[in-house]
Tab-separated table of C-alpha atoms in Angstrom:
chain	number	residue	atom	x	y	z
A	1	MET	CA	0.000	0.000	0.000
A	2	ASP	CA	1.472	3.325	-1.092
A	3	THR	CA	0.786	6.645	0.647
A	4	TYR	CA	1.544	9.909	-1.069
A	5	ARG	CA	0.664	13.572	-1.092
A	6	TRP	CA	-1.476	15.216	-3.720
A	7	SER	CA	-2.308	18.918	-3.958
A	8	HIS	CA	-5.769	20.408	-4.380
A	9	LEU	CA	-6.245	24.190	-4.449
A	10	GLY	CA	-2.657	24.451	-3.260
A	11	HIS	CA	-3.265	22.361	-0.124
A	12	ASP	CA	-1.776	18.973	0.772
A	13	VAL	CA	-4.084	15.975	0.544
A	14	HIS	CA	-3.185	12.597	2.044
A	15	THR	CA	-3.978	9.676	-0.269
A	16	ILE	CA	-3.537	5.908	-0.377
A	17	HIS	CA	-3.215	3.706	-3.447
A	18	GLN	CA	-2.938	-0.073	-3.741
A	19	GLN	CA	-2.803	-2.070	-6.971
A	20	PRO	CA	-3.393	-5.785	-7.621
A	21	GLU	CA	-0.404	-7.832	-8.675
A	22	LYS	CA	-2.144	-8.679	-11.963
A	23	ASP	CA	-3.255	-6.189	-14.585
A	24	CYS	CA	-6.657	-4.698	-13.722
A	25	SER	CA	-6.986	-2.116	-16.492
A	26	ASP	CA	-10.187	-3.818	-17.707
A	27	ARG	CA	-11.905	-3.033	-14.393
A	28	PRO	CA	-12.940	0.329	-12.949
A	29	ALA	CA	-10.789	1.880	-10.249
A	30	LEU	CA	-12.197	2.351	-6.734
A	31	LEU	CA	-12.097	5.572	-4.706
A	32	LEU	CA	-13.042	5.300	-1.007
A	33	VAL	CA	-14.272	8.336	0.943
A	34	HIS	CA	-14.499	8.460	4.749
A	35	GLY	CA	-17.131	10.084	6.948
A	36	PHE	CA	-17.013	13.106	9.255
A	37	GLY	CA	-14.101	12.985	11.705
A	38	ALA	CA	-12.661	9.839	10.104
A	39	SER	CA	-9.920	9.341	7.500
A	40	THR	CA	-8.414	6.820	5.096
A	41	ASP	CA	-7.623	4.754	8.222
A	42	HIS	CA	-11.298	3.808	8.452
A	43	TRP	CA	-10.920	1.626	5.342
A	44	ARG	CA	-8.275	-0.557	7.061
A	45	HIS	CA	-10.239	-3.798	6.586
A	46	ASN	CA	-11.407	-3.035	3.040
A	47	ILE	CA	-8.425	-1.811	1.015
A	48	PRO	CA	-6.285	-4.992	1.247
A	49	VAL	CA	-9.203	-7.184	0.124
A	50	LEU	CA	-10.577	-4.934	-2.615
A	51	ALA	CA	-7.077	-4.313	-3.988
A	52	ARG	CA	-6.680	-7.987	-4.880
A	53	THR	CA	-8.758	-7.351	-7.984
A	54	HIS	CA	-9.098	-3.556	-8.385
A	55	ALA	CA	-6.914	-0.476	-8.223
A	56	VAL	CA	-8.016	1.095	-4.920
A	57	HIS	CA	-7.559	4.713	-3.925
A	58	ALA	CA	-8.591	6.488	-0.722
A	59	VAL	CA	-8.279	10.154	0.192
A	60	ASP	CA	-8.544	12.265	3.312
A	61	LEU	CA	-10.974	15.073	2.571
A	62	LEU	CA	-9.560	18.542	3.167
A	63	GLY	CA	-10.068	19.373	6.847
A	64	PHE	CA	-9.790	15.747	7.979
A	65	GLY	CA	-7.244	13.037	8.657
A	66	ARG	CA	-3.727	13.811	7.479
A	67	SER	CA	-4.873	16.342	4.883
A	68	ALA	CA	-4.433	20.088	5.336
A	69	LYS	CA	-6.888	22.003	7.517
A	70	PRO	CA	-6.556	25.626	6.352
A	71	ALA	CA	-8.857	28.150	8.003
A	72	GLU	CA	-9.793	29.988	4.818
A	73	LEU	CA	-11.463	27.139	2.930
A	74	PRO	CA	-15.270	27.069	2.517
A	75	TYR	CA	-15.828	23.598	3.970
A	76	GLY	CA	-18.893	21.810	2.685
A	77	GLY	CA	-20.299	19.658	-0.091
A	78	PRO	CA	-19.050	21.716	-3.069
A	79	LEU	CA	-15.444	21.737	-1.789
A	80	TRP	CA	-15.324	17.984	-1.201
A	81	ARG	CA	-17.200	17.205	-4.438
A	82	ASP	CA	-14.665	19.211	-6.425
A	83	GLN	CA	-11.771	17.585	-4.552
A	84	LEU	CA	-12.973	14.114	-5.528
A	85	VAL	CA	-13.693	15.100	-9.124
A	86	ALA	CA	-10.203	16.594	-9.461
A	87	TYR	CA	-8.608	13.497	-7.939
A	88	VAL	CA	-10.365	11.147	-10.350
A	89	ARG	CA	-9.365	13.244	-13.355
A	90	GLU	CA	-5.828	14.134	-12.276
A	91	ARG	CA	-4.646	11.005	-10.450
A	92	ILE	CA	-6.788	8.076	-11.605
A	93	GLY	CA	-7.544	9.082	-15.172
A	94	ARG	CA	-10.170	6.442	-15.978
A	95	PRO	CA	-13.741	5.531	-15.009
A	96	THR	CA	-13.979	5.126	-11.246
A	97	VAL	CA	-16.445	3.715	-8.731
A	98	ILE	CA	-16.707	6.104	-5.781
A	99	ALA	CA	-17.762	4.670	-2.422
A	100	GLY	CA	-18.496	6.830	0.620
A	101	ASN	CA	-19.697	6.473	4.197
A	102	SER	CA	-21.877	9.073	5.944
A	103	LEU	CA	-20.617	12.545	4.945
A	104	GLY	CA	-18.335	10.798	2.467
A	105	GLY	CA	-21.403	9.228	0.881
A	106	PHE	CA	-22.862	12.643	0.144
A	107	ALA	CA	-19.531	13.776	-1.344
A	108	ALA	CA	-19.267	10.554	-3.379
A	109	LEU	CA	-22.750	10.968	-4.842
A	110	ALA	CA	-22.146	14.631	-5.692
A	111	ALA	CA	-18.823	13.775	-7.346
A	112	GLY	CA	-20.349	10.839	-9.228
A	113	ALA	CA	-23.103	13.051	-10.619
A	114	ALA	CA	-20.563	15.697	-11.669
A	115	LEU	CA	-18.173	13.203	-13.297
A	116	GLN	CA	-20.870	11.753	-15.592
A	117	GLN	CA	-19.160	9.238	-17.947
A	118	ASP	CA	-15.981	9.270	-15.840
A	119	CYS	CA	-17.951	7.701	-12.981
A	120	ALA	CA	-18.367	3.928	-13.275
A	121	GLY	CA	-20.598	3.634	-10.211
A	122	VAL	CA	-21.454	5.047	-6.795
A	123	VAL	CA	-21.653	3.102	-3.520
A	124	LEU	CA	-23.361	4.732	-0.538
A	125	LEU	CA	-22.874	3.339	2.970
A	126	ASN	CA	-25.369	5.067	5.297
A	127	ALA	CA	-24.941	8.294	3.393
A	128	ALA	CA	-25.617	11.698	4.907
A	129	GLY	CA	-27.338	14.589	3.162
A	130	PRO	CA	-30.801	16.136	2.897
A	131	PHE	CA	-33.673	15.592	0.483
A	132	SER	CA	-35.583	18.566	-0.919
A	133	ASP	CA	-38.579	18.066	1.341
A	134	GLU	CA	-36.278	18.013	4.382
A	135	GLN	CA	-34.964	21.503	3.693
A	136	GLN	CA	-38.210	23.273	4.490
A	137	PRO	CA	-38.059	25.799	7.354
A	138	PRO	CA	-39.611	24.811	10.703
A	139	LYS	CA	-43.321	25.490	11.066
A	140	GLY	CA	-44.845	27.286	14.035
A	141	TRP	CA	-43.400	29.824	16.457
A	142	GLY	CA	-42.316	27.139	18.915
A	143	ALA	CA	-40.279	25.230	16.350
A	144	ILE	CA	-38.742	28.431	14.979
A	145	ALA	CA	-37.791	29.604	18.477
A	146	ARG	CA	-36.210	26.278	19.411
A	147	GLN	CA	-34.184	26.182	16.216
A	148	SER	CA	-33.077	29.820	16.582
A	149	ILE	CA	-32.025	29.420	20.215
A	150	GLY	CA	-30.211	26.178	19.476
A	151	SER	CA	-28.373	27.732	16.531
A	152	ALA	CA	-27.342	30.739	18.617
A	153	LEU	CA	-25.943	28.531	21.379
A	154	LEU	CA	-24.007	26.338	18.979
A	155	LYS	CA	-22.410	29.422	17.375
A	156	SER	CA	-20.915	30.511	20.705
A	157	PRO	CA	-17.083	30.155	20.385
A	158	VAL	CA	-16.832	29.197	24.059
A	159	LEU	CA	-19.405	26.414	23.775
A	160	GLN	CA	-17.877	25.219	20.515
A	161	ARG	CA	-14.456	24.961	22.173
A	162	LEU	CA	-15.861	23.050	25.142
A	163	LEU	CA	-17.721	20.682	22.840
A	164	PHE	CA	-14.630	20.141	20.692
A	165	GLU	CA	-12.404	19.400	23.686
A	166	ASN	CA	-14.896	16.854	24.985
A	167	LEU	CA	-15.478	15.167	21.641
A	168	ARG	CA	-11.772	14.540	21.062
A	169	ARG	CA	-11.189	12.829	24.405
A	170	PRO	CA	-10.376	9.129	23.849
A	171	ALA	CA	-13.150	8.072	26.242
A	172	THR	CA	-15.714	10.161	24.355
A	173	ILE	CA	-14.556	8.845	20.979
A	174	ARG	CA	-14.836	5.274	22.221
A	175	ARG	CA	-18.260	5.898	23.759
A	176	THR	CA	-19.528	7.467	20.524
A	177	LEU	CA	-18.246	4.562	18.423
A	178	ASN	CA	-19.828	2.070	20.804
A	179	GLN	CA	-23.151	3.827	20.224
A	180	VAL	CA	-23.031	3.340	16.447
A	181	TYR	CA	-21.378	-0.094	16.167
A	182	VAL	CA	-23.703	-3.023	16.878
A	183	ASP	CA	-20.768	-5.460	17.009
A	184	LYS	CA	-18.108	-3.584	18.984
A	185	THR	CA	-15.234	-5.958	18.173
A	186	ASN	CA	-13.516	-3.448	15.894
A	187	VAL	CA	-13.900	-0.497	18.262
A	188	ASP	CA	-10.271	-0.888	19.309
A	189	ASP	CA	-7.487	1.399	20.506
A	190	TRP	CA	-6.164	1.772	16.966
A	191	LEU	CA	-9.486	3.098	15.663
A	192	VAL	CA	-9.899	5.497	18.590
A	193	GLU	CA	-6.400	6.874	18.054
A	194	SER	CA	-6.954	7.227	14.291
A	195	ILE	CA	-9.842	9.597	15.054
A	196	ARG	CA	-8.155	11.428	17.944
A	197	ARG	CA	-4.821	12.091	16.234
A	198	PRO	CA	-6.080	14.473	13.494
A	199	SER	CA	-8.013	16.468	16.121
A	200	LEU	CA	-4.651	17.514	17.604
A	201	ASP	CA	-3.618	19.329	14.408
A	202	PRO	CA	-3.469	23.135	14.769
A	203	GLY	CA	-6.294	23.724	12.273
A	204	ALA	CA	-8.642	21.029	13.595
A	205	PHE	CA	-10.725	23.288	15.844
A	206	GLY	CA	-11.179	25.808	13.029
A	207	VAL	CA	-12.543	23.050	10.788
A	208	PHE	CA	-14.808	21.815	13.577
A	209	ARG	CA	-16.280	25.319	14.048
A	210	THR	CA	-17.272	25.491	10.377
A	211	VAL	CA	-19.537	22.477	10.884
A	212	PHE	CA	-22.142	24.762	12.429
A	213	ASP	CA	-22.179	26.948	9.303
A	214	ILE	CA	-21.755	24.327	6.565
A	215	PRO	CA	-24.537	24.767	3.981
A	216	ARG	CA	-26.727	21.723	3.501
A	217	GLY	CA	-25.676	21.338	-0.109
A	218	GLN	CA	-27.587	20.088	-3.126
A	219	PRO	CA	-30.482	17.779	-2.174
A	220	LEU	CA	-29.942	14.066	-2.665
A	221	ASP	CA	-32.979	13.704	-4.927
A	222	GLU	CA	-31.483	16.252	-7.354
A	223	LEU	CA	-28.158	14.396	-7.324
A	224	PHE	CA	-29.921	11.088	-7.990
A	225	ALA	CA	-31.612	12.690	-11.008
A	226	GLU	CA	-28.213	13.786	-12.372
A	227	LEU	CA	-26.439	10.467	-11.748
A	228	THR	CA	-25.901	8.353	-14.869
A	229	ALA	CA	-23.818	5.573	-13.256
A	230	PRO	CA	-25.044	2.441	-11.432
A	231	LEU	CA	-25.823	2.858	-7.731
A	232	LEU	CA	-25.328	0.466	-4.813
A	233	LEU	CA	-26.827	1.208	-1.392
A	234	LEU	CA	-25.235	-0.668	1.506
A	235	TRP	CA	-27.254	-0.145	4.690
A	236	GLY	CA	-26.176	-0.712	8.248
A	237	ILE	CA	-29.839	-0.991	9.167
A	238	ARG	CA	-29.339	-0.606	12.928
A	239	ASP	CA	-27.728	2.822	12.604
A	240	PRO	CA	-29.072	4.934	15.500
A	241	TRP	CA	-27.883	8.228	14.040
A	242	ILE	CA	-29.966	8.369	10.886
A	243	ASN	CA	-33.069	6.199	11.541
A	244	ALA	CA	-31.833	3.834	8.858
A	245	PRO	CA	-35.172	2.056	8.159
A	246	GLY	CA	-36.968	5.376	7.614
A	247	ARG	CA	-34.099	6.814	5.598
A	248	ARG	CA	-33.968	3.684	3.460
A	249	ALA	CA	-37.646	4.163	2.588
A	250	THR	CA	-36.917	7.756	1.542
A	251	PHE	CA	-33.989	6.617	-0.609
A	252	GLN	CA	-36.230	4.042	-2.290
A	253	ARG	CA	-38.637	6.805	-3.339
A	254	HIS	CA	-35.925	8.888	-4.990
A	255	ALA	CA	-33.087	6.585	-6.097
A	256	PRO	CA	-32.788	5.463	-9.751
A	257	ALA	CA	-34.903	2.453	-10.712
A	258	ALA	CA	-31.958	0.099	-11.270
A	259	THR	CA	-30.423	0.734	-7.846
A	260	THR	CA	-29.093	-2.307	-5.955
A	261	GLU	CA	-29.677	-2.489	-2.198
A	262	VAL	CA	-28.023	-4.599	0.487
A	263	VAL	CA	-29.225	-4.549	4.110
A	264	LEU	CA	-26.750	-5.533	6.832
A	265	ASP	CA	-27.190	-6.098	10.550
A	266	ALA	CA	-24.797	-3.297	11.470
A	267	GLY	CA	-24.628	0.326	12.558
A	268	HIS	CA	-23.428	3.577	10.995
A	269	CYS	CA	-20.075	2.282	9.683
A	270	PRO	CA	-20.767	-1.156	8.163
A	271	HIS	CA	-17.519	-1.152	6.166
A	272	ASP	CA	-15.515	-1.257	9.413
A	273	GLU	CA	-17.982	-3.160	11.603
A	274	VAL	CA	-18.737	-6.045	9.203
A	275	PRO	CA	-16.002	-5.626	6.571
A	276	GLU	CA	-16.122	-9.213	5.353
A	277	GLN	CA	-19.777	-8.817	4.368
A	278	VAL	CA	-19.301	-5.375	2.818
A	279	ASN	CA	-16.265	-6.512	0.836
A	280	ALA	CA	-18.099	-9.587	-0.478
A	281	PHE	CA	-21.224	-7.715	-1.580
A	282	LEU	CA	-19.180	-4.894	-3.102
A	283	LEU	CA	-16.976	-7.272	-5.082
A	284	ASP	CA	-20.028	-9.168	-6.378
A	285	TRP	CA	-21.584	-5.888	-7.517
A	286	LEU	CA	-18.346	-4.789	-9.158
A	287	ALA	CA	-18.074	-8.112	-10.978
A	288	ALA	CA	-21.567	-7.611	-12.377
A	289	LEU	CA	-20.530	-4.160	-13.635
A	290	THR	CA	-17.528	-5.606	-15.425
């Protein structure tokens, strides 16, 4: 497995690349995209297996992992979409399947829609992101007041700093992971440290503060309408963060007709919790594409 630096908008991006021993030029490349607060490390159980048959790439989104965390960047969906599009065109140079978890799923879908024929497929693992009908303003004075007060509190620099310091404590990281992994076997010291370490970077708090101002981005239903590549939905159906059964039903209403779905008994990060199952289903789907 090779690690190297790539530059996007003049900022360092940490990337990983692993090739099979045999020629794989007849198969699409794979690009793996982590979720919020994670990094390329979160694909530890997937890259070695997937790279037996496909050229596998993984990147740390700007603001996360070992990539740069400059204060002046407009963090959000458009930045990460453009980062992935540029990586596919500049570093991979051929049709690519983009797979993303959580926030990375939203970025993967946006990049796949933008790449058009350069995207060979999109894989969403408990993807984040809003639908059009979820972007409506709150109704009623009570709901408006609660949202306004909550937003004001979360924009307090003091409260943001306190929240950040608590969230990056190893005990808090472990407790959070235990909440979203059904099988906690892989919630180990290595995973906790892989999430804690980037939070110690000088720019990490500045990136964290932007979370409260990140625009929601283009609705998922609009991105589905623009996507021309095959789509695979891999659900950790016991995800407590996103109400996975309800969200799955919403995806079914909007996703393209030929979408493939796989439901797993797992939480928010199925690729790391049940990697053997995710790898097997993903490789079967990729073989069908080829």
